[in-house]
Amino acid sequence: MLESASSDTRARATLLGTASLAADYLQARRDAPVVQELGDGALRSALAHYDFVAPRPAEQVAADLIDLLSRSAVHSDHPRYFG
């Protein structure tokens, strides 16, 4: 039972940390560029440490995902995006 409570506490902390990262991203969207160019080399470099051999902490993966999306995607939900 004690191990389950500890696991639940870690899961809760992970979810709250990830939700905080997402909230910060959404709050910063309005002032960020609609699109940024992230070259192929930079994208490959950012993904190079993902070898899928060992699990990674969810917060680290979420932070990397948010960073890459903010630097490499056209943000069609952006207030200054007009198609």
mmCIF file of C-alpha atoms in Angstrom:
data_model
loop_
_atom_site.group_PDB
_atom_site.id
_atom_site.type_symbol
_atom_site.label_atom_id
_atom_site.label_comp_id
_atom_site.label_asym_id
_atom_site.label_seq_id
_atom_site.Cartn_x
_atom_site.Cartn_y
_atom_site.Cartn_z
ATOM 1 C CA MET A 1 0.000 0.000 0.000
ATOM 2 C CA LEU A 2 2.817 2.381 0.847
ATOM 3 C CA GLU A 3 4.475 1.740 -2.521
ATOM 4 C CA SER A 4 1.190 2.463 -4.321
ATOM 5 C CA ALA A 5 0.787 5.777 -2.493
ATOM 6 C CA SER A 6 4.333 6.746 -3.424
ATOM 7 C CA SER A 7 3.680 5.837 -7.045
ATOM 8 C CA ASP A 8 0.457 7.869 -7.012
ATOM 9 C CA THR A 9 2.328 10.853 -5.564
ATOM 10 C CA ARG A 10 4.992 10.632 -8.282
ATOM 11 C CA ALA A 11 2.349 10.294 -10.994
ATOM 12 C CA ARG A 12 0.489 13.321 -9.640
ATOM 13 C CA ALA A 13 3.681 15.395 -9.537
ATOM 14 C CA THR A 14 4.524 14.356 -13.102
ATOM 15 C CA LEU A 15 1.068 15.263 -14.374
ATOM 16 C CA LEU A 16 1.086 18.613 -12.584
ATOM 17 C CA GLY A 17 4.560 19.412 -13.911
ATOM 18 C CA THR A 18 3.556 18.506 -17.452
ATOM 19 C CA ALA A 19 0.328 20.524 -17.190
ATOM 20 C CA SER A 20 2.362 23.494 -15.979
ATOM 21 C CA LEU A 21 4.676 23.227 -19.002
ATOM 22 C CA ALA A 22 1.671 23.124 -21.341
ATOM 23 C CA ALA A 23 0.032 26.100 -19.612
ATOM 24 C CA ASP A 24 3.240 28.142 -19.895
ATOM 25 C CA TYR A 25 3.456 27.273 -23.602
ATOM 26 C CA LEU A 26 -0.129 28.334 -24.250
ATOM 27 C CA GLN A 27 0.313 31.559 -22.303
ATOM 28 C CA ALA A 28 3.394 32.484 -24.359
ATOM 29 C CA ARG A 29 1.776 31.649 -27.727
ATOM 30 C CA ARG A 30 0.268 35.082 -28.360
ATOM 31 C CA ASP A 31 3.686 36.778 -28.279
ATOM 32 C CA ALA A 32 5.576 34.045 -30.134
ATOM 33 C CA PRO A 33 6.089 33.984 -33.915
ATOM 34 C CA VAL A 34 3.495 32.250 -36.072
ATOM 35 C CA VAL A 35 6.231 30.111 -37.598
ATOM 36 C CA GLN A 36 9.917 29.573 -37.025
ATOM 37 C CA GLU A 37 12.380 27.787 -39.248
ATOM 38 C CA LEU A 38 14.089 24.860 -37.594
ATOM 39 C CA GLY A 39 16.497 23.270 -40.031
ATOM 40 C CA ASP A 40 16.736 19.538 -40.585
ATOM 41 C CA GLY A 41 20.110 19.387 -38.849
ATOM 42 C CA ALA A 42 18.806 21.134 -35.742
ATOM 43 C CA LEU A 43 15.771 18.859 -35.633
ATOM 44 C CA ARG A 44 17.903 15.726 -35.999
ATOM 45 C CA SER A 45 20.216 17.000 -33.295
ATOM 46 C CA ALA A 46 17.307 17.668 -30.933
ATOM 47 C CA LEU A 47 15.944 14.156 -31.502
ATOM 48 C CA ALA A 48 19.318 12.349 -31.442
ATOM 49 C CA HIS A 49 19.183 11.527 -27.735
ATOM 50 C CA TYR A 50 15.909 9.618 -28.206
ATOM 51 C CA ASP A 51 17.181 6.109 -28.846
ATOM 52 C CA PHE A 52 14.080 4.383 -27.415
ATOM 53 C CA VAL A 53 16.280 1.949 -25.506
ATOM 54 C CA ALA A 54 15.377 3.229 -22.047
ATOM 55 C CA PRO A 55 12.326 5.059 -20.740
ATOM 56 C CA ARG A 56 12.545 8.803 -20.203
ATOM 57 C CA PRO A 57 10.798 10.944 -17.594
ATOM 58 C CA ALA A 58 7.443 12.210 -18.878
ATOM 59 C CA GLU A 59 8.215 15.815 -17.952
ATOM 60 C CA GLN A 60 11.447 15.713 -19.975
ATOM 61 C CA VAL A 61 9.641 14.294 -22.998
ATOM 62 C CA ALA A 62 6.842 16.874 -22.669
ATOM 63 C CA ALA A 63 9.359 19.715 -22.369
ATOM 64 C CA ASP A 64 11.207 18.504 -25.470
ATOM 65 C CA LEU A 65 7.937 18.107 -27.374
ATOM 66 C CA ILE A 66 6.726 21.588 -26.485
ATOM 67 C CA ASP A 67 10.108 23.070 -27.374
ATOM 68 C CA LEU A 68 10.221 21.328 -30.755
ATOM 69 C CA LEU A 69 6.629 22.212 -31.611
ATOM 70 C CA SER A 70 7.204 25.844 -30.717
ATOM 71 C CA ARG A 71 10.317 25.964 -32.922
ATOM 72 C CA SER A 72 9.252 23.870 -35.889
ATOM 73 C CA ALA A 73 5.532 24.031 -36.586
ATOM 74 C CA VAL A 74 3.194 26.503 -38.267
ATOM 75 C CA HIS A 75 0.847 27.540 -35.488
ATOM 76 C CA SER A 76 -2.513 27.790 -37.217
ATOM 77 C CA ASP A 77 -4.137 28.553 -33.852
ATOM 78 C CA HIS A 78 -2.042 31.729 -33.512
ATOM 79 C CA PRO A 79 -4.012 35.014 -33.428
ATOM 80 C CA ARG A 80 -1.829 36.443 -36.232
ATOM 81 C CA TYR A 81 -2.186 33.425 -38.544
ATOM 82 C CA PHE A 82 -4.399 34.183 -41.517
ATOM 83 C CA GLY A 83 -3.932 31.037 -43.590
#
